[in-house]
Amino acid sequence: MANPSPLRYPGGKYKLYNFIKELVEYNNCSTYIEPFAGGSAISLALLFDNVVKKVIINDYDYSIYSFWTSILNNTDEFIKLVIETPVTIDEWHNQKSIRENIYNHDPLMVGFSTFFLNRTNRSGIVDKAGPIGGLDQNGQYKIDCRFNKDTLIEKIQKIANYREVITIKNIDAMEFIQNDILQTRNSFTFFDPPYYKKGQGLYTNFYNHGDHENLAKTINTLLSNRKWIVTYDTSSEIKQIYSKNSSIAFSLSYTLQTKKSGQEFMFFSKKLSRLENESELINIIHN
């Protein structure tokens, strides 16, 4: 299916959907969990395809959390904003000002400003990129080229229909592991942390080296008996941090202004049953 998420996300992993779908089915998991939700495209597709009965998503970024809670719990109000808000540079400045003062606004307005900037900024980067076409709108593409209101409203309405089986959290990943993942049986968790090399330039909440080390230690210690995968951009530091886990290197096309083929790592928990046909579902470079 087409990407079901209303958000554009740098480093999004939706191209892995068929691989993860088969992995979840093969391991008979009924709940799918994402500690770094972002666009949550895979979570949504698994629900829509009836692969899992429930998803639990978490994002430490309050603005992303506000978006998800708004479309689930204030659906009509959010759609009204989509319909009535002009997609212009003047409005971009207005939404940017809300973004810069998120704690002075209610979650609906914070969620909408995040959505608006995600759809109108280059590569979907909310804080660290400008509008598509530039402030003078003299670029090849204009600010509204990724803002098809009818399509976006349709996506939002469909997601809202699943509100009873979507749980959203806004806590630190370490806390989420202990409070939610450990308490959920028969689950599959996809960890997609901020990129190691370029995270600071892409995400509002990025990790330093120590954060990545602590995450790996927590996953391998507390979740040694659970089913999960972790994906990262390739680096010798990450390879060392997860040296005790089986892994593959794979290529994944992604768009950050220009299309590139990014090589990434995937690490597996010991409890997870691996697919025999991995190479048919994912472009493996080496094991």
PDB file of C-alpha atoms in Angstrom:
ATOM      1  CA  MET A   1       0.000   0.000   0.000  1.00  0.00           C
ATOM      2  CA  ALA A   2       1.026   3.618  -0.350  1.00  0.00           C
ATOM      3  CA  ASN A   3       2.667   5.153   2.704  1.00  0.00           C
ATOM      4  CA  PRO A   4      -0.248   5.580   5.164  1.00  0.00           C
ATOM      5  CA  SER A   5       1.388   8.246   7.336  1.00  0.00           C
ATOM      6  CA  PRO A   6       0.437  11.928   7.021  1.00  0.00           C
ATOM      7  CA  LEU A   7       4.003  12.832   8.034  1.00  0.00           C
ATOM      8  CA  ARG A   8       7.135  12.938   5.902  1.00  0.00           C
ATOM      9  CA  TYR A   9      10.093  11.708   7.892  1.00  0.00           C
ATOM     10  CA  PRO A  10      13.845  11.933   7.219  1.00  0.00           C
ATOM     11  CA  GLY A  11      15.261   8.431   7.375  1.00  0.00           C
ATOM     12  CA  GLY A  12      11.779   6.895   7.349  1.00  0.00           C
ATOM     13  CA  LYS A  13      11.791   3.112   7.085  1.00  0.00           C
ATOM     14  CA  TYR A  14       8.580   2.391   5.199  1.00  0.00           C
ATOM     15  CA  LYS A  15      10.543   0.665   2.433  1.00  0.00           C
ATOM     16  CA  LEU A  16      11.171  -2.091   4.997  1.00  0.00           C
ATOM     17  CA  TYR A  17       7.451  -2.758   5.383  1.00  0.00           C
ATOM     18  CA  ASN A  18       7.221  -6.105   3.563  1.00  0.00           C
ATOM     19  CA  PHE A  19      10.279  -7.393   5.407  1.00  0.00           C
ATOM     20  CA  ILE A  20       8.960  -6.357   8.830  1.00  0.00           C
ATOM     21  CA  LYS A  21       5.449  -7.590   8.033  1.00  0.00           C
ATOM     22  CA  GLU A  22       6.757 -11.089   7.331  1.00  0.00           C
ATOM     23  CA  LEU A  23       9.047 -10.962  10.362  1.00  0.00           C
ATOM     24  CA  VAL A  24       6.145 -10.032  12.659  1.00  0.00           C
ATOM     25  CA  GLU A  25       3.919 -12.744  11.182  1.00  0.00           C
ATOM     26  CA  TYR A  26       6.670 -15.376  11.334  1.00  0.00           C
ATOM     27  CA  ASN A  27       7.196 -14.638  15.028  1.00  0.00           C
ATOM     28  CA  ASN A  28       3.449 -14.650  15.804  1.00  0.00           C
ATOM     29  CA  CYS A  29       3.442 -11.217  17.434  1.00  0.00           C
ATOM     30  CA  SER A  30       0.101  -9.516  18.060  1.00  0.00           C
ATOM     31  CA  THR A  31       1.401  -6.124  19.269  1.00  0.00           C
ATOM     32  CA  TYR A  32       3.831  -3.884  17.403  1.00  0.00           C
ATOM     33  CA  ILE A  33       5.864  -1.273  19.287  1.00  0.00           C
ATOM     34  CA  GLU A  34       7.908   1.727  18.124  1.00  0.00           C
ATOM     35  CA  PRO A  35       9.886   3.623  20.798  1.00  0.00           C
ATOM     36  CA  PHE A  36      10.962   6.262  18.224  1.00  0.00           C
ATOM     37  CA  ALA A  37       7.701   6.644  16.349  1.00  0.00           C
ATOM     38  CA  GLY A  38       8.235   9.597  14.020  1.00  0.00           C
ATOM     39  CA  GLY A  39       5.955   9.027  11.054  1.00  0.00           C
ATOM     40  CA  SER A  40       4.789   5.587  12.301  1.00  0.00           C
ATOM     41  CA  ALA A  41       4.116   4.410   8.757  1.00  0.00           C
ATOM     42  CA  ILE A  42       4.944   0.764   9.451  1.00  0.00           C
ATOM     43  CA  SER A  43       2.778   0.725  12.594  1.00  0.00           C
ATOM     44  CA  LEU A  44      -0.197   2.020  10.637  1.00  0.00           C
ATOM     45  CA  ALA A  45       0.268  -0.357   7.715  1.00  0.00           C
ATOM     46  CA  LEU A  46       0.468  -3.371  10.049  1.00  0.00           C
ATOM     47  CA  LEU A  47      -2.842  -2.338  11.593  1.00  0.00           C
ATOM     48  CA  PHE A  48      -4.515  -1.630   8.264  1.00  0.00           C
ATOM     49  CA  ASP A  49      -3.375  -5.022   6.920  1.00  0.00           C
ATOM     50  CA  ASN A  50      -4.607  -6.807  10.075  1.00  0.00           C
ATOM     51  CA  VAL A  51      -1.131  -8.139  10.808  1.00  0.00           C
ATOM     52  CA  VAL A  52      -1.286  -6.996  14.454  1.00  0.00           C
ATOM     53  CA  LYS A  53      -4.150  -6.233  16.817  1.00  0.00           C
ATOM     54  CA  LYS A  54      -2.552  -3.287  18.583  1.00  0.00           C
ATOM     55  CA  VAL A  55       0.294  -0.796  18.221  1.00  0.00           C
ATOM     56  CA  ILE A  56       2.093   1.186  20.910  1.00  0.00           C
ATOM     57  CA  ILE A  57       4.060   4.185  19.689  1.00  0.00           C
ATOM     58  CA  ASN A  58       6.237   6.608  21.588  1.00  0.00           C
ATOM     59  CA  ASP A  59       8.011   9.810  20.685  1.00  0.00           C
ATOM     60  CA  TYR A  60       9.967  11.931  23.135  1.00  0.00           C
ATOM     61  CA  ASP A  61       9.391  14.971  20.921  1.00  0.00           C
ATOM     62  CA  TYR A  62       6.328  16.650  22.456  1.00  0.00           C
ATOM     63  CA  SER A  63       5.358  18.211  19.129  1.00  0.00           C
ATOM     64  CA  ILE A  64       5.238  14.840  17.351  1.00  0.00           C
ATOM     65  CA  TYR A  65       3.270  13.407  20.262  1.00  0.00           C
ATOM     66  CA  SER A  66       0.871  16.370  20.016  1.00  0.00           C
ATOM     67  CA  PHE A  67       0.302  15.622  16.340  1.00  0.00           C
ATOM     68  CA  TRP A  68      -0.621  11.991  16.984  1.00  0.00           C
ATOM     69  CA  THR A  69      -2.870  12.719  19.962  1.00  0.00           C
ATOM     70  CA  SER A  70      -4.605  15.485  18.023  1.00  0.00           C
ATOM     71  CA  ILE A  71      -5.501  13.415  14.984  1.00  0.00           C
ATOM     72  CA  LEU A  72      -6.758  10.586  17.200  1.00  0.00           C
ATOM     73  CA  ASN A  73      -8.596  12.561  19.869  1.00  0.00           C
ATOM     74  CA  ASN A  74      -9.454  15.852  18.135  1.00  0.00           C
ATOM     75  CA  THR A  75      -9.920  14.550  14.617  1.00  0.00           C
ATOM     76  CA  ASP A  76     -12.664  16.912  13.448  1.00  0.00           C
ATOM     77  CA  GLU A  77     -10.899  19.992  14.801  1.00  0.00           C
ATOM     78  CA  PHE A  78      -7.639  18.939  13.171  1.00  0.00           C
ATOM     79  CA  ILE A  79      -9.276  18.303   9.801  1.00  0.00           C
ATOM     80  CA  LYS A  80     -10.986  21.695  10.022  1.00  0.00           C
ATOM     81  CA  LEU A  81      -7.538  23.280  10.393  1.00  0.00           C
ATOM     82  CA  VAL A  82      -6.263  21.355   7.359  1.00  0.00           C
ATOM     83  CA  ILE A  83      -9.198  22.578   5.279  1.00  0.00           C
ATOM     84  CA  GLU A  84      -9.167  26.208   6.383  1.00  0.00           C
ATOM     85  CA  THR A  85      -5.450  26.970   6.741  1.00  0.00           C
ATOM     86  CA  PRO A  86      -3.864  28.538   3.630  1.00  0.00           C
ATOM     87  CA  VAL A  87      -0.579  26.985   2.521  1.00  0.00           C
ATOM     88  CA  THR A  88       1.419  30.174   2.020  1.00  0.00           C
ATOM     89  CA  ILE A  89       4.683  31.722   3.158  1.00  0.00           C
ATOM     90  CA  ASP A  90       2.792  34.071   5.480  1.00  0.00           C
ATOM     91  CA  GLU A  91       1.125  31.085   7.109  1.00  0.00           C
ATOM     92  CA  TRP A  92       4.478  29.287   7.257  1.00  0.00           C
ATOM     93  CA  HIS A  93       5.818  32.151   9.372  1.00  0.00           C
ATOM     94  CA  ASN A  94       2.739  31.952  11.589  1.00  0.00           C
ATOM     95  CA  GLN A  95       3.134  28.210  12.140  1.00  0.00           C
ATOM     96  CA  LYS A  96       6.867  28.674  12.686  1.00  0.00           C
ATOM     97  CA  SER A  97       6.128  31.114  15.526  1.00  0.00           C
ATOM     98  CA  ILE A  98       3.836  28.549  17.167  1.00  0.00           C
ATOM     99  CA  ARG A  99       6.567  25.958  16.781  1.00  0.00           C
ATOM    100  CA  GLU A 100       9.066  28.215  18.518  1.00  0.00           C
ATOM    101  CA  ASN A 101       6.743  28.649  21.523  1.00  0.00           C
ATOM    102  CA  ILE A 102       5.063  25.258  21.794  1.00  0.00           C
ATOM    103  CA  TYR A 103       4.427  25.412  25.531  1.00  0.00           C
ATOM    104  CA  ASN A 104       2.371  28.582  25.078  1.00  0.00           C
ATOM    105  CA  HIS A 105      -0.143  26.772  22.868  1.00  0.00           C
ATOM    106  CA  ASP A 106      -2.552  23.879  23.310  1.00  0.00           C
ATOM    107  CA  PRO A 107      -1.649  20.417  21.922  1.00  0.00           C
ATOM    108  CA  LEU A 108      -3.968  20.807  18.920  1.00  0.00           C
ATOM    109  CA  MET A 109      -2.183  23.927  17.691  1.00  0.00           C
ATOM    110  CA  VAL A 110       1.237  22.423  18.450  1.00  0.00           C
ATOM    111  CA  GLY A 111       0.305  19.240  16.593  1.00  0.00           C
ATOM    112  CA  PHE A 112      -0.995  21.161  13.608  1.00  0.00           C
ATOM    113  CA  SER A 113       2.040  23.453  13.402  1.00  0.00           C
ATOM    114  CA  THR A 114       4.275  20.376  13.427  1.00  0.00           C
ATOM    115  CA  PHE A 115       2.202  18.802  10.663  1.00  0.00           C
ATOM    116  CA  PHE A 116       2.139  22.020   8.605  1.00  0.00           C
ATOM    117  CA  LEU A 117       5.911  22.525   8.789  1.00  0.00           C
ATOM    118  CA  ASN A 118       6.565  18.843   8.132  1.00  0.00           C
ATOM    119  CA  ARG A 119       4.517  19.005   4.937  1.00  0.00           C
ATOM    120  CA  THR A 120       5.933  22.352   3.744  1.00  0.00           C
ATOM    121  CA  ASN A 121       9.620  22.171   4.719  1.00  0.00           C
ATOM    122  CA  ARG A 122      12.375  20.624   2.633  1.00  0.00           C
ATOM    123  CA  SER A 123      12.623  16.861   3.286  1.00  0.00           C
ATOM    124  CA  GLY A 124      10.042  17.158   6.065  1.00  0.00           C
ATOM    125  CA  ILE A 125      12.647  18.514   8.504  1.00  0.00           C
ATOM    126  CA  VAL A 126      10.604  20.626  10.907  1.00  0.00           C
ATOM    127  CA  ASP A 127      13.209  22.735  12.716  1.00  0.00           C
ATOM    128  CA  LYS A 128      16.371  22.766  10.651  1.00  0.00           C
ATOM    129  CA  ALA A 129      15.141  23.351   7.099  1.00  0.00           C
ATOM    130  CA  GLY A 130      13.298  26.115   5.273  1.00  0.00           C
ATOM    131  CA  PRO A 131      10.139  25.970   3.158  1.00  0.00           C
ATOM    132  CA  ILE A 132      10.031  24.119  -0.139  1.00  0.00           C
ATOM    133  CA  GLY A 133      10.747  26.678  -2.871  1.00  0.00           C
ATOM    134  CA  GLY A 134      12.486  29.051  -0.458  1.00  0.00           C
ATOM    135  CA  LEU A 135      11.158  32.092   1.373  1.00  0.00           C
ATOM    136  CA  ASP A 136      10.892  33.950  -1.942  1.00  0.00           C
ATOM    137  CA  GLN A 137       9.160  30.973  -3.604  1.00  0.00           C
ATOM    138  CA  ASN A 138      11.485  31.117  -6.595  1.00  0.00           C
ATOM    139  CA  GLY A 139      12.415  27.436  -6.512  1.00  0.00           C
ATOM    140  CA  GLN A 140      11.270  24.743  -8.934  1.00  0.00           C
ATOM    141  CA  TYR A 141       8.724  23.438  -6.414  1.00  0.00           C
ATOM    142  CA  LYS A 142       6.381  25.560  -4.314  1.00  0.00           C
ATOM    143  CA  ILE A 143       5.442  25.414  -0.652  1.00  0.00           C
ATOM    144  CA  ASP A 144       2.192  23.507  -1.244  1.00  0.00           C
ATOM    145  CA  CYS A 145       3.584  20.756  -3.485  1.00  0.00           C
ATOM    146  CA  ARG A 146       3.520  18.183  -0.644  1.00  0.00           C
ATOM    147  CA  PHE A 147       0.242  19.419   0.832  1.00  0.00           C
ATOM    148  CA  ASN A 148      -2.575  17.655  -1.010  1.00  0.00           C
ATOM    149  CA  LYS A 149      -5.382  18.388   1.428  1.00  0.00           C
ATOM    150  CA  ASP A 150      -7.801  15.712   0.175  1.00  0.00           C
ATOM    151  CA  THR A 151      -5.201  12.942   0.418  1.00  0.00           C
ATOM    152  CA  LEU A 152      -3.987  14.058   3.836  1.00  0.00           C
ATOM    153  CA  ILE A 153      -7.518  14.304   5.242  1.00  0.00           C
ATOM    154  CA  GLU A 154      -8.281  10.811   3.968  1.00  0.00           C
ATOM    155  CA  LYS A 155      -5.193   9.462   5.742  1.00  0.00           C
ATOM    156  CA  ILE A 156      -6.063  11.242   8.990  1.00  0.00           C
ATOM    157  CA  GLN A 157      -9.647   9.963   8.975  1.00  0.00           C
ATOM    158  CA  LYS A 158      -8.519   6.385   8.395  1.00  0.00           C
ATOM    159  CA  ILE A 159      -6.016   6.538  11.263  1.00  0.00           C
ATOM    160  CA  ALA A 160      -8.667   7.973  13.596  1.00  0.00           C
ATOM    161  CA  ASN A 161     -10.859   4.936  12.906  1.00  0.00           C
ATOM    162  CA  TYR A 162      -8.209   2.834  14.688  1.00  0.00           C
ATOM    163  CA  ARG A 163      -7.918   5.043  17.781  1.00  0.00           C
ATOM    164  CA  GLU A 164      -9.048   2.235  20.109  1.00  0.00           C
ATOM    165  CA  VAL A 165      -6.043   0.067  19.242  1.00  0.00           C
ATOM    166  CA  ILE A 166      -3.358   2.774  19.086  1.00  0.00           C
ATOM    167  CA  THR A 167      -1.570   3.772  22.291  1.00  0.00           C
ATOM    168  CA  ILE A 168       0.605   6.895  22.202  1.00  0.00           C
ATOM    169  CA  LYS A 169       3.273   7.816  24.742  1.00  0.00           C
ATOM    170  CA  ASN A 170       5.557  10.836  25.191  1.00  0.00           C
ATOM    171  CA  ILE A 171       8.395   9.605  27.403  1.00  0.00           C
ATOM    172  CA  ASP A 172      12.111   8.916  27.237  1.00  0.00           C
ATOM    173  CA  ALA A 173      12.968   5.693  25.392  1.00  0.00           C
ATOM    174  CA  MET A 174      14.619   4.157  28.479  1.00  0.00           C
ATOM    175  CA  GLU A 175      11.496   4.778  30.540  1.00  0.00           C
ATOM    176  CA  PHE A 176       9.345   3.458  27.701  1.00  0.00           C
ATOM    177  CA  ILE A 177      11.331   0.212  27.646  1.00  0.00           C
ATOM    178  CA  GLN A 178      10.712  -0.376  31.345  1.00  0.00           C
ATOM    179  CA  ASN A 179       7.130   0.890  31.591  1.00  0.00           C
ATOM    180  CA  ASP A 180       5.678  -0.389  28.332  1.00  0.00           C
ATOM    181  CA  ILE A 181       7.809  -2.844  26.372  1.00  0.00           C
ATOM    182  CA  LEU A 182       8.630  -4.997  29.395  1.00  0.00           C
ATOM    183  CA  GLN A 183       4.954  -5.057  30.354  1.00  0.00           C
ATOM    184  CA  THR A 184       3.716  -6.137  26.909  1.00  0.00           C
ATOM    185  CA  ARG A 185       3.804  -9.810  26.018  1.00  0.00           C
ATOM    186  CA  ASN A 186       3.805 -11.292  22.531  1.00  0.00           C
ATOM    187  CA  SER A 187       5.171  -8.087  21.039  1.00  0.00           C
ATOM    188  CA  PHE A 188       7.617  -7.072  18.336  1.00  0.00           C
ATOM    189  CA  THR A 189       9.611  -3.870  18.839  1.00  0.00           C
ATOM    190  CA  PHE A 190      11.283  -1.872  16.089  1.00  0.00           C
ATOM    191  CA  PHE A 191      13.933   0.479  17.456  1.00  0.00           C
ATOM    192  CA  ASP A 192      14.827   3.167  14.924  1.00  0.00           C
ATOM    193  CA  PRO A 193      16.847   5.664  17.001  1.00  0.00           C
ATOM    194  CA  PRO A 194      18.136   9.009  15.708  1.00  0.00           C
ATOM    195  CA  TYR A 195      20.948   8.568  13.193  1.00  0.00           C
ATOM    196  CA  TYR A 196      24.411   8.320  14.713  1.00  0.00           C
ATOM    197  CA  LYS A 197      26.211  10.536  12.199  1.00  0.00           C
ATOM    198  CA  LYS A 198      23.599  13.031  11.011  1.00  0.00           C
ATOM    199  CA  GLY A 199      21.065  12.957  13.840  1.00  0.00           C
ATOM    200  CA  GLN A 200      21.839  16.452  15.078  1.00  0.00           C
ATOM    201  CA  GLY A 201      21.029  17.924  11.668  1.00  0.00           C
ATOM    202  CA  LEU A 202      17.785  16.002  11.206  1.00  0.00           C
ATOM    203  CA  TYR A 203      15.968  15.652  14.492  1.00  0.00           C
ATOM    204  CA  THR A 204      14.753  17.894  17.278  1.00  0.00           C
ATOM    205  CA  ASN A 205      15.821  15.283  19.832  1.00  0.00           C
ATOM    206  CA  PHE A 206      19.122  13.665  18.884  1.00  0.00           C
ATOM    207  CA  TYR A 207      21.502  11.332  20.738  1.00  0.00           C
ATOM    208  CA  ASN A 208      25.176  11.680  21.591  1.00  0.00           C
ATOM    209  CA  HIS A 209      27.540   8.701  21.718  1.00  0.00           C
ATOM    210  CA  GLY A 210      26.792   7.984  25.370  1.00  0.00           C
ATOM    211  CA  ASP A 211      23.050   7.969  24.697  1.00  0.00           C
ATOM    212  CA  HIS A 212      23.503   5.383  21.939  1.00  0.00           C
ATOM    213  CA  GLU A 213      25.634   3.235  24.254  1.00  0.00           C
ATOM    214  CA  ASN A 214      23.082   3.427  27.064  1.00  0.00           C
ATOM    215  CA  LEU A 215      20.259   2.502  24.714  1.00  0.00           C
ATOM    216  CA  ALA A 216      22.105  -0.566  23.426  1.00  0.00           C
ATOM    217  CA  LYS A 217      22.972  -1.695  26.950  1.00  0.00           C
ATOM    218  CA  THR A 218      19.372  -1.268  28.112  1.00  0.00           C
ATOM    219  CA  ILE A 219      17.942  -3.125  25.116  1.00  0.00           C
ATOM    220  CA  ASN A 220      20.335  -6.049  25.410  1.00  0.00           C
ATOM    221  CA  THR A 221      20.007  -6.276  29.195  1.00  0.00           C
ATOM    222  CA  LEU A 222      16.311  -5.733  29.845  1.00  0.00           C
ATOM    223  CA  LEU A 223      14.971  -7.091  26.551  1.00  0.00           C
ATOM    224  CA  SER A 224      17.248 -10.104  26.114  1.00  0.00           C
ATOM    225  CA  ASN A 225      14.163 -12.324  26.159  1.00  0.00           C
ATOM    226  CA  ARG A 226      12.078 -10.237  23.760  1.00  0.00           C
ATOM    227  CA  LYS A 227      11.703  -9.949  19.995  1.00  0.00           C
ATOM    228  CA  TRP A 228      13.133  -6.788  18.461  1.00  0.00           C
ATOM    229  CA  ILE A 229      15.290  -5.241  15.766  1.00  0.00           C
ATOM    230  CA  VAL A 230      17.377  -2.059  15.788  1.00  0.00           C
ATOM    231  CA  THR A 231      18.325  -0.052  12.679  1.00  0.00           C
ATOM    232  CA  TYR A 232      21.074   2.549  12.338  1.00  0.00           C
ATOM    233  CA  ASP A 233      23.106   4.409   9.782  1.00  0.00           C
ATOM    234  CA  THR A 234      26.423   2.624   9.348  1.00  0.00           C
ATOM    235  CA  SER A 235      29.370   3.577  11.518  1.00  0.00           C
ATOM    236  CA  SER A 236      32.196   1.682  13.183  1.00  0.00           C
ATOM    237  CA  GLU A 237      31.040   3.039  16.548  1.00  0.00           C
ATOM    238  CA  ILE A 238      27.538   1.570  16.199  1.00  0.00           C
ATOM    239  CA  LYS A 239      28.938  -1.723  14.929  1.00  0.00           C
ATOM    240  CA  GLN A 240      31.070  -1.916  18.070  1.00  0.00           C
ATOM    241  CA  ILE A 241      28.213  -0.974  20.408  1.00  0.00           C
ATOM    242  CA  TYR A 242      26.076  -3.822  19.033  1.00  0.00           C
ATOM    243  CA  SER A 243      28.972  -6.233  18.446  1.00  0.00           C
ATOM    244  CA  LYS A 244      27.273  -9.059  20.379  1.00  0.00           C
ATOM    245  CA  ASN A 245      24.164  -8.991  18.187  1.00  0.00           C
ATOM    246  CA  SER A 246      23.713 -10.715  14.846  1.00  0.00           C
ATOM    247  CA  SER A 247      23.333  -8.162  12.090  1.00  0.00           C
ATOM    248  CA  ILE A 248      23.056  -7.375   8.409  1.00  0.00           C
ATOM    249  CA  ALA A 249      24.031  -4.342   6.375  1.00  0.00           C
ATOM    250  CA  PHE A 250      21.394  -3.307   3.862  1.00  0.00           C
ATOM    251  CA  SER A 251      20.734  -0.479   1.432  1.00  0.00           C
ATOM    252  CA  LEU A 252      17.729   1.770   1.696  1.00  0.00           C
ATOM    253  CA  SER A 253      16.866   4.568  -0.687  1.00  0.00           C
ATOM    254  CA  TYR A 254      15.875   7.765   1.063  1.00  0.00           C
ATOM    255  CA  THR A 255      15.306  11.352   0.040  1.00  0.00           C
ATOM    256  CA  LEU A 256      17.055  14.296   1.680  1.00  0.00           C
ATOM    257  CA  GLN A 257      16.805  16.897  -1.096  1.00  0.00           C
ATOM    258  CA  THR A 258      18.504  14.480  -3.504  1.00  0.00           C
ATOM    259  CA  LYS A 259      17.850  10.767  -3.760  1.00  0.00           C
ATOM    260  CA  LYS A 260      20.566   8.603  -2.289  1.00  0.00           C
ATOM    261  CA  SER A 261      21.002   4.952  -1.454  1.00  0.00           C
ATOM    262  CA  GLY A 262      21.919   4.858   2.203  1.00  0.00           C
ATOM    263  CA  GLN A 263      23.630   1.854   3.709  1.00  0.00           C
ATOM    264  CA  GLU A 264      22.338   0.920   7.149  1.00  0.00           C
ATOM    265  CA  PHE A 265      22.748  -1.711   9.852  1.00  0.00           C
ATOM    266  CA  MET A 266      20.041  -3.935  11.278  1.00  0.00           C
ATOM    267  CA  PHE A 267      20.648  -5.753  14.559  1.00  0.00           C
ATOM    268  CA  PHE A 268      18.542  -8.666  15.809  1.00  0.00           C
ATOM    269  CA  SER A 269      17.596  -9.935  19.249  1.00  0.00           C
ATOM    270  CA  LYS A 270      18.567 -13.511  20.045  1.00  0.00           C
ATOM    271  CA  LYS A 271      14.942 -14.357  20.764  1.00  0.00           C
ATOM    272  CA  LEU A 272      13.786 -13.360  17.275  1.00  0.00           C
ATOM    273  CA  SER A 273      13.309 -16.083  14.667  1.00  0.00           C
ATOM    274  CA  ARG A 274      14.977 -14.938  11.436  1.00  0.00           C
ATOM    275  CA  LEU A 275      13.375 -15.318   8.017  1.00  0.00           C
ATOM    276  CA  GLU A 276      14.870 -17.787   5.570  1.00  0.00           C
ATOM    277  CA  ASN A 277      14.030 -15.516   2.634  1.00  0.00           C
ATOM    278  CA  GLU A 278      15.537 -12.289   4.032  1.00  0.00           C
ATOM    279  CA  SER A 279      17.446 -11.572   0.841  1.00  0.00           C
ATOM    280  CA  GLU A 280      14.207 -11.632  -1.173  1.00  0.00           C
ATOM    281  CA  LEU A 281      12.648  -8.926   0.999  1.00  0.00           C
ATOM    282  CA  ILE A 282      15.540  -6.608   1.728  1.00  0.00           C
ATOM    283  CA  ASN A 283      18.628  -5.529  -0.216  1.00  0.00           C
ATOM    284  CA  ILE A 284      21.317  -7.153   1.926  1.00  0.00           C
ATOM    285  CA  ILE A 285      24.860  -5.958   1.305  1.00  0.00           C
ATOM    286  CA  HIS A 286      26.544  -8.317   3.752  1.00  0.00           C
ATOM    287  CA  ASN A 287      25.915 -10.190   7.014  1.00  0.00           C
TER     288      ASN A 287
END
